[in-house]
PDB file of C-alpha atoms in Angstrom:
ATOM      1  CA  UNK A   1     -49.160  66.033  19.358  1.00 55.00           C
ATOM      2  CA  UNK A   2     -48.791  64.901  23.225  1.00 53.00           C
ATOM      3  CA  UNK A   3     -47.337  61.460  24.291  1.00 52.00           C
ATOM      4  CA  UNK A   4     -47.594  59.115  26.972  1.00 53.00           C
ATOM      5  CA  UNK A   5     -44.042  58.213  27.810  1.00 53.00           C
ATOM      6  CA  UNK A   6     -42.714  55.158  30.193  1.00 49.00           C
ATOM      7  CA  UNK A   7     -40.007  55.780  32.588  1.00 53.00           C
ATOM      8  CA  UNK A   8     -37.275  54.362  29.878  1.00 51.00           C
ATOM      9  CA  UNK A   9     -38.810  57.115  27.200  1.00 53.00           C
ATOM     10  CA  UNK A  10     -40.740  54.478  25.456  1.00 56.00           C
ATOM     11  CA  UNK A  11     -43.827  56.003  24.116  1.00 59.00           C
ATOM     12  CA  UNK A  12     -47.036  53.589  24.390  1.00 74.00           C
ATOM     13  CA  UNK A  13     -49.827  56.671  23.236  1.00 80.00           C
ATOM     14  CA  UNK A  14     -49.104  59.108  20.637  1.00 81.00           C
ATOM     15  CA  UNK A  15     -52.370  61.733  20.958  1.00 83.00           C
ATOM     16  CA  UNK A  16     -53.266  63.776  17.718  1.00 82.00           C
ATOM     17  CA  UNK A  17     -56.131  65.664  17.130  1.00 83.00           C
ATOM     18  CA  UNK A  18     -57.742  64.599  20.122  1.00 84.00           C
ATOM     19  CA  UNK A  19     -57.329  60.500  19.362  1.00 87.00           C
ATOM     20  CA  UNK A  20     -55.372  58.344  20.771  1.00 87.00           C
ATOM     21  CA  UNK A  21     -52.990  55.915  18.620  1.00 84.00           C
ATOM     22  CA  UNK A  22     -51.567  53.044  20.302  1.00 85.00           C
ATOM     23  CA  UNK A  23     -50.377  51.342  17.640  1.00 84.00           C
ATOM     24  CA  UNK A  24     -46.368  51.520  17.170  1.00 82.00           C
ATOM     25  CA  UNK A  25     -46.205  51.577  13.049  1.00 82.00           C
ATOM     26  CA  UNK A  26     -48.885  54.299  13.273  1.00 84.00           C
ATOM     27  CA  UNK A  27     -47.119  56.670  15.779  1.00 82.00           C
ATOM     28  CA  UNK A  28     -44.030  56.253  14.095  1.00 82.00           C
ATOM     29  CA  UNK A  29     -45.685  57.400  10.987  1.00 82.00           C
ATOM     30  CA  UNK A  30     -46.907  60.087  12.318  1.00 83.00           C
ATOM     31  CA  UNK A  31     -43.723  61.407  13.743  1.00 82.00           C
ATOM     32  CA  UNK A  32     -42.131  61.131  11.070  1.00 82.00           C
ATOM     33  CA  UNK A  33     -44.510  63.062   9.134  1.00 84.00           C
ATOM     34  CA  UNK A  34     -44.327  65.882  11.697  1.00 85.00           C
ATOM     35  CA  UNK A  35     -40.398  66.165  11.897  1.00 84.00           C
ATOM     36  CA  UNK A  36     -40.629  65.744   7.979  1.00 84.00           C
ATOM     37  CA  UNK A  37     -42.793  69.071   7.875  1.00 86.00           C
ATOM     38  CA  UNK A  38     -40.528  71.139  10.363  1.00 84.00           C
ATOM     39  CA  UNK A  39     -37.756  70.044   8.489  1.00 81.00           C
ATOM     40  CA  UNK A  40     -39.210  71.081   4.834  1.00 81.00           C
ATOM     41  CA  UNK A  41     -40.726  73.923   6.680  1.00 82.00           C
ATOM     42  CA  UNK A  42     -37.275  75.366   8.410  1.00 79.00           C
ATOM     43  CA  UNK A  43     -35.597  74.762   4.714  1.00 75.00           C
ATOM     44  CA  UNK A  44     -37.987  76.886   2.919  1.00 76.00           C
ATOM     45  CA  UNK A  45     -37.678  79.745   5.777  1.00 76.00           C
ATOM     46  CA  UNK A  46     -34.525  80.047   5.631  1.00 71.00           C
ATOM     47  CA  UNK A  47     -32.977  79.269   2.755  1.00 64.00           C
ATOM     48  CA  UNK A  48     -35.174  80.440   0.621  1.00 59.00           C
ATOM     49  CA  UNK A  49     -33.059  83.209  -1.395  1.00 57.00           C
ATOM     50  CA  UNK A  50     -30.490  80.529  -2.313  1.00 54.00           C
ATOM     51  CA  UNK A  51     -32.747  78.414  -3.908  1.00 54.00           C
ATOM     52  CA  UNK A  52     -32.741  78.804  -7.942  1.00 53.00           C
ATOM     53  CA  UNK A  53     -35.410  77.205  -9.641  1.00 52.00           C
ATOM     54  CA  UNK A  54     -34.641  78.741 -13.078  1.00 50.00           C
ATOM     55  CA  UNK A  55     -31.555  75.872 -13.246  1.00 53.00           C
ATOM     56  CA  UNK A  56     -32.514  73.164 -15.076  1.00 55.00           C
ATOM     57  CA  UNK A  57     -30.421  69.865 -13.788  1.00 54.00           C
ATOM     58  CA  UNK A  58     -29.508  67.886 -17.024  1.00 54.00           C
ATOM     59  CA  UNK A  59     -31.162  64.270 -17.271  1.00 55.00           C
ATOM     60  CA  UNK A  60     -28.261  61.907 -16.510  1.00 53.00           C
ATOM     61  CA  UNK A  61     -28.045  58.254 -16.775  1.00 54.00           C
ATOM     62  CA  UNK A  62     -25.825  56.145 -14.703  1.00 57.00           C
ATOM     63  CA  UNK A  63     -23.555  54.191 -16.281  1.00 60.00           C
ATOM     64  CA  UNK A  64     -21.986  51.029 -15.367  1.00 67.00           C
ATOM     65  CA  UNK A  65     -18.980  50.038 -17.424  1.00 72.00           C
ATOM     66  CA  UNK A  66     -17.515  46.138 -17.535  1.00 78.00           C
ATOM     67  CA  UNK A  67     -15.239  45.060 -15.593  1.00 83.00           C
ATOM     68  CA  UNK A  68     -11.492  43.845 -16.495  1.00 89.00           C
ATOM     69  CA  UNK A  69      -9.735  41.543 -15.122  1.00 91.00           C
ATOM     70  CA  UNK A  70      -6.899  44.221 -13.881  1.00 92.00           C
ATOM     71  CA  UNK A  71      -9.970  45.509 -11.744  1.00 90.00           C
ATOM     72  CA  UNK A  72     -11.128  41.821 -10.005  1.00 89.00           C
ATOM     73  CA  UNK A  73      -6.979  40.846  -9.218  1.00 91.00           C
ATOM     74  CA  UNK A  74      -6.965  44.300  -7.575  1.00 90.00           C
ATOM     75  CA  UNK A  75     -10.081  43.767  -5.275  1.00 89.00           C
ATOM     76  CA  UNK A  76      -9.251  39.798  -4.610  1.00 90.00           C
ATOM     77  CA  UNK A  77      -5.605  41.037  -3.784  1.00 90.00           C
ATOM     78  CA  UNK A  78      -6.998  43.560  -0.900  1.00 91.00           C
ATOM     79  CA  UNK A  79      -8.999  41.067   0.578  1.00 89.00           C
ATOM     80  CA  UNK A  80      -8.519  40.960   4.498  1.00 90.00           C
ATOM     81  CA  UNK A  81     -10.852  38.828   6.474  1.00 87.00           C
ATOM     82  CA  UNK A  82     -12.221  35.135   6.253  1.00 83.00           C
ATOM     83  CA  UNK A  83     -15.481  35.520   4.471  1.00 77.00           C
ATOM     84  CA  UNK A  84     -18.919  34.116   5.883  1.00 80.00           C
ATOM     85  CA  UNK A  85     -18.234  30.507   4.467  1.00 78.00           C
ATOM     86  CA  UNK A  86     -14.573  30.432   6.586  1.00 83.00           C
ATOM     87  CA  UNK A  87     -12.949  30.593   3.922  1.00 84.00           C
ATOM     88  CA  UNK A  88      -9.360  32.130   4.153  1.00 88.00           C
ATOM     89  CA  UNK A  89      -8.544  35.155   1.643  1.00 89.00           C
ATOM     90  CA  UNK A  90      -4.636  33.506   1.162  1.00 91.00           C
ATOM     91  CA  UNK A  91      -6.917  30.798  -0.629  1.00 90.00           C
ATOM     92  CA  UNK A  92      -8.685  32.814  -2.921  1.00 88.00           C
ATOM     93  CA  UNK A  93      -5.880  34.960  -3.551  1.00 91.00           C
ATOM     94  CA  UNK A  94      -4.066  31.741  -4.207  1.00 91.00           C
ATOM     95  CA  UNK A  95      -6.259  30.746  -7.039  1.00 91.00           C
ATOM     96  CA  UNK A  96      -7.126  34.521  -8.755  1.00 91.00           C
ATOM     97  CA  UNK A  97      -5.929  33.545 -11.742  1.00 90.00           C
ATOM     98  CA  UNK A  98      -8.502  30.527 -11.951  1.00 90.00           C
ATOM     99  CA  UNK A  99     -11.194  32.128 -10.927  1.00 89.00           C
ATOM    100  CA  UNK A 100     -10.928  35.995 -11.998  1.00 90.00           C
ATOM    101  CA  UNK A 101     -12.005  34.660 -16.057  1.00 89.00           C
ATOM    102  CA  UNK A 102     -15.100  33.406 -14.441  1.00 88.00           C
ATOM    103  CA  UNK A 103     -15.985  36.179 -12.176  1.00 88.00           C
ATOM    104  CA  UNK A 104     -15.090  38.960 -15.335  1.00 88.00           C
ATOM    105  CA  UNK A 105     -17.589  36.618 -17.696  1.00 86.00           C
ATOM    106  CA  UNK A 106     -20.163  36.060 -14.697  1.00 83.00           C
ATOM    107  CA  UNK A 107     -20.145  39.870 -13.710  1.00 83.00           C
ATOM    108  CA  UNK A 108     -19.972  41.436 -17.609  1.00 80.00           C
ATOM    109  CA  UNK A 109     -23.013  38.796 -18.226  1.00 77.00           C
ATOM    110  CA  UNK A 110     -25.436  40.054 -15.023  1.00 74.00           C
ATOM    111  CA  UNK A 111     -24.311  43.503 -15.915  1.00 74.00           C
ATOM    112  CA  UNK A 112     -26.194  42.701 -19.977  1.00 72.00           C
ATOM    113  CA  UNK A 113     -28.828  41.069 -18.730  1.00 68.00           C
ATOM    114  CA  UNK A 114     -29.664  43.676 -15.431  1.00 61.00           C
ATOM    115  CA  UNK A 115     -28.704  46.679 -17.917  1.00 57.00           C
ATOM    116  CA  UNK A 116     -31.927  49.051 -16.367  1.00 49.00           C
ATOM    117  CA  UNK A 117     -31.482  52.498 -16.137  1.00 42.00           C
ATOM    118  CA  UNK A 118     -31.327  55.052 -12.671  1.00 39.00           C
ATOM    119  CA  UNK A 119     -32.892  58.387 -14.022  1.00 37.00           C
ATOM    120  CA  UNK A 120     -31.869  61.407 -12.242  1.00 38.00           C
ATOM    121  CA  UNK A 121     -34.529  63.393 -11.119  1.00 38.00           C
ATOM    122  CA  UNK A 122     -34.955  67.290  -9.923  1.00 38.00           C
ATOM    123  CA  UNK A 123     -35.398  66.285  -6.450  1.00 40.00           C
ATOM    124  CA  UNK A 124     -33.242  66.590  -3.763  1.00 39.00           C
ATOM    125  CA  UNK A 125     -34.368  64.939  -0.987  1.00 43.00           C
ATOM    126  CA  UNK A 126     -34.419  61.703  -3.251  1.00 44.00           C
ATOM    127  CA  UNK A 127     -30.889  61.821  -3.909  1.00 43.00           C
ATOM    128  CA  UNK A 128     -31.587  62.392  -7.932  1.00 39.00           C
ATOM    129  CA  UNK A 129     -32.737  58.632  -8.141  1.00 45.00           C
ATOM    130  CA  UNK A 130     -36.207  57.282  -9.201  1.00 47.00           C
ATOM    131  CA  UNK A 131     -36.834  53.598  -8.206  1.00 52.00           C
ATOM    132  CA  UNK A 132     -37.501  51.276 -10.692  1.00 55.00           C
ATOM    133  CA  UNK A 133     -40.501  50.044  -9.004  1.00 54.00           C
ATOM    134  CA  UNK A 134     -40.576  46.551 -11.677  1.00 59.00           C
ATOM    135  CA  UNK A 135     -37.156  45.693 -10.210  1.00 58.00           C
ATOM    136  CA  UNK A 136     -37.058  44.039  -6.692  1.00 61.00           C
ATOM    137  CA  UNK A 137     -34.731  45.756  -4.165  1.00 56.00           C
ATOM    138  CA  UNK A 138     -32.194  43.313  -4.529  1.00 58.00           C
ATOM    139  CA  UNK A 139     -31.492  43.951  -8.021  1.00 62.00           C
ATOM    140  CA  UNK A 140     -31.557  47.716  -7.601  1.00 53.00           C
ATOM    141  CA  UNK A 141     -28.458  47.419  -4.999  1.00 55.00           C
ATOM    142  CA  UNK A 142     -26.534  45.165  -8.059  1.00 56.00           C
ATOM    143  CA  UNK A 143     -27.266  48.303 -10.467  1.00 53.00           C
ATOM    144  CA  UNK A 144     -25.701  50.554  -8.173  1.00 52.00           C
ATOM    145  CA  UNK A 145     -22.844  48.408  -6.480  1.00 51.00           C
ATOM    146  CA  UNK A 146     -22.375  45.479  -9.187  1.00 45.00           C
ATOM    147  CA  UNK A 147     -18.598  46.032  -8.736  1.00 38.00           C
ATOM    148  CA  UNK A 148     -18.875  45.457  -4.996  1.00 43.00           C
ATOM    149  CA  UNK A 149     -19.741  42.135  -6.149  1.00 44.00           C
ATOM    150  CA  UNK A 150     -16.472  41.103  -6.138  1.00 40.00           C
ATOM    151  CA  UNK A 151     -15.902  41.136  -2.276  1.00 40.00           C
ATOM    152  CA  UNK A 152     -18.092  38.349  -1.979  1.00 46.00           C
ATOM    153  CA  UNK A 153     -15.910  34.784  -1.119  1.00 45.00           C
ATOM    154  CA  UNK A 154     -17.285  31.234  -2.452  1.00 48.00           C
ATOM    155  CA  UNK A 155     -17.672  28.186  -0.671  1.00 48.00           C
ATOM    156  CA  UNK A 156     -15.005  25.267  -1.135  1.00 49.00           C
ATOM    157  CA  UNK A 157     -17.577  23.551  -3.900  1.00 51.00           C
ATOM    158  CA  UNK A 158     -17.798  26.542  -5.890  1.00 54.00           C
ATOM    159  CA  UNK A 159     -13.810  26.728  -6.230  1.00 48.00           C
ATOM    160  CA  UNK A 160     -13.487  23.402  -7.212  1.00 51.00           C
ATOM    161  CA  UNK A 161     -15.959  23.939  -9.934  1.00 55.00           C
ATOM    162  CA  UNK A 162     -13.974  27.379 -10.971  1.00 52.00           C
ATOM    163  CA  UNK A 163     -10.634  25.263 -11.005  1.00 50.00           C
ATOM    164  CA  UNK A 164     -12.642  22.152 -13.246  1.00 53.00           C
ATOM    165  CA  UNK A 165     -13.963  24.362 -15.442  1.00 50.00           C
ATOM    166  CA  UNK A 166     -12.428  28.036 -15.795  1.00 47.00           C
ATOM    167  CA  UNK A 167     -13.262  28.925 -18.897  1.00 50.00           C
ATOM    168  CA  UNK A 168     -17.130  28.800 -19.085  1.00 48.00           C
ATOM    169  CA  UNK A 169     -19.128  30.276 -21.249  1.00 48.00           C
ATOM    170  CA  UNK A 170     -22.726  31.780 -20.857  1.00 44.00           C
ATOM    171  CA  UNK A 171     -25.421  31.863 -23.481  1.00 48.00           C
ATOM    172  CA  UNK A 172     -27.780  34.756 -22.803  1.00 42.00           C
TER     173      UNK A 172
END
């Protein structure tokens, strides 16, 4: 593999095999298919008498458990900065107890109905995770970081609803 390379390192030809590609997506395929090979190529070399391939890994789930409300008053309590609405984290803090029922029924109810399951895998390079190809990306980050959920701030409508109505109740 040979390049054509502009005075800024910006690489317009990529030549392999005696063709030229031109096309960005393609060349940056392509090198990352060749550093991918010295990569996997270096690992076997030289590490080879470490690896052990008579260890079977154990098939673990991950596990998501519900949240309390001892775990929301903790995260609303560290919150710093104004979120991307403008709204003020003395504000939210202010009103925790109003809306941390909601956000404990809201969360425990996405967690039921988003309950999929992350197999582990014998694969390294993968970190031990097989997408879920049926689920959309989105939903895969709320399996892994549902409790992150928390650190997101609501716009002034949705705390006036919360302080209306703070006990709802969701039918799933």
């Amino acid at each position: 593999m040979t390049g054509q390379c502009g005075e800024r390192n910006d690489c317009d030809i990529l030549m392999n095999d005696g063709k030229k590609i031109t096309q960005p997506e393609k060349i940056v395929n392509l090198l990352n298919d060749y550093f991918t090979e010295v990569a996997e190529q270096l690992i076997t070399k030289r590490y080879t008498h470490h690896i052990n391939n008579n260890l079977g890994k154990p098939n673990v789930s991950l596990y998501i458990a519900k949240t309390n409300e001892k775990e929301i008053h903790g995260i609303i309590n560290n919150l710093k900065a104004n979120g991307i609405n403008g709204i003020k984290p003395k504000l939210i803090k202010d009103m925790t107890n109003e809306i941390t029922p909601v956000l404990k029924e809201y969360l425990d109810v996405a967690l039921k109905i988003n309950n999929k399951i992350i197999q582990q895998v014998d694969s390294s390079k993968y970190l031990e995770l097989v997408i879920d190809y049926k689920l959309k990306f989105r939903e895969h980050i709320i399996h892994i970081k549902i409790k992150s959920m928390l650190s997101v701030t609501f716009s002034e409508k949705t705390l006036n609803t919360l302080i209306q109505r703070p006990n709802i109740t969701y039918n799933t």
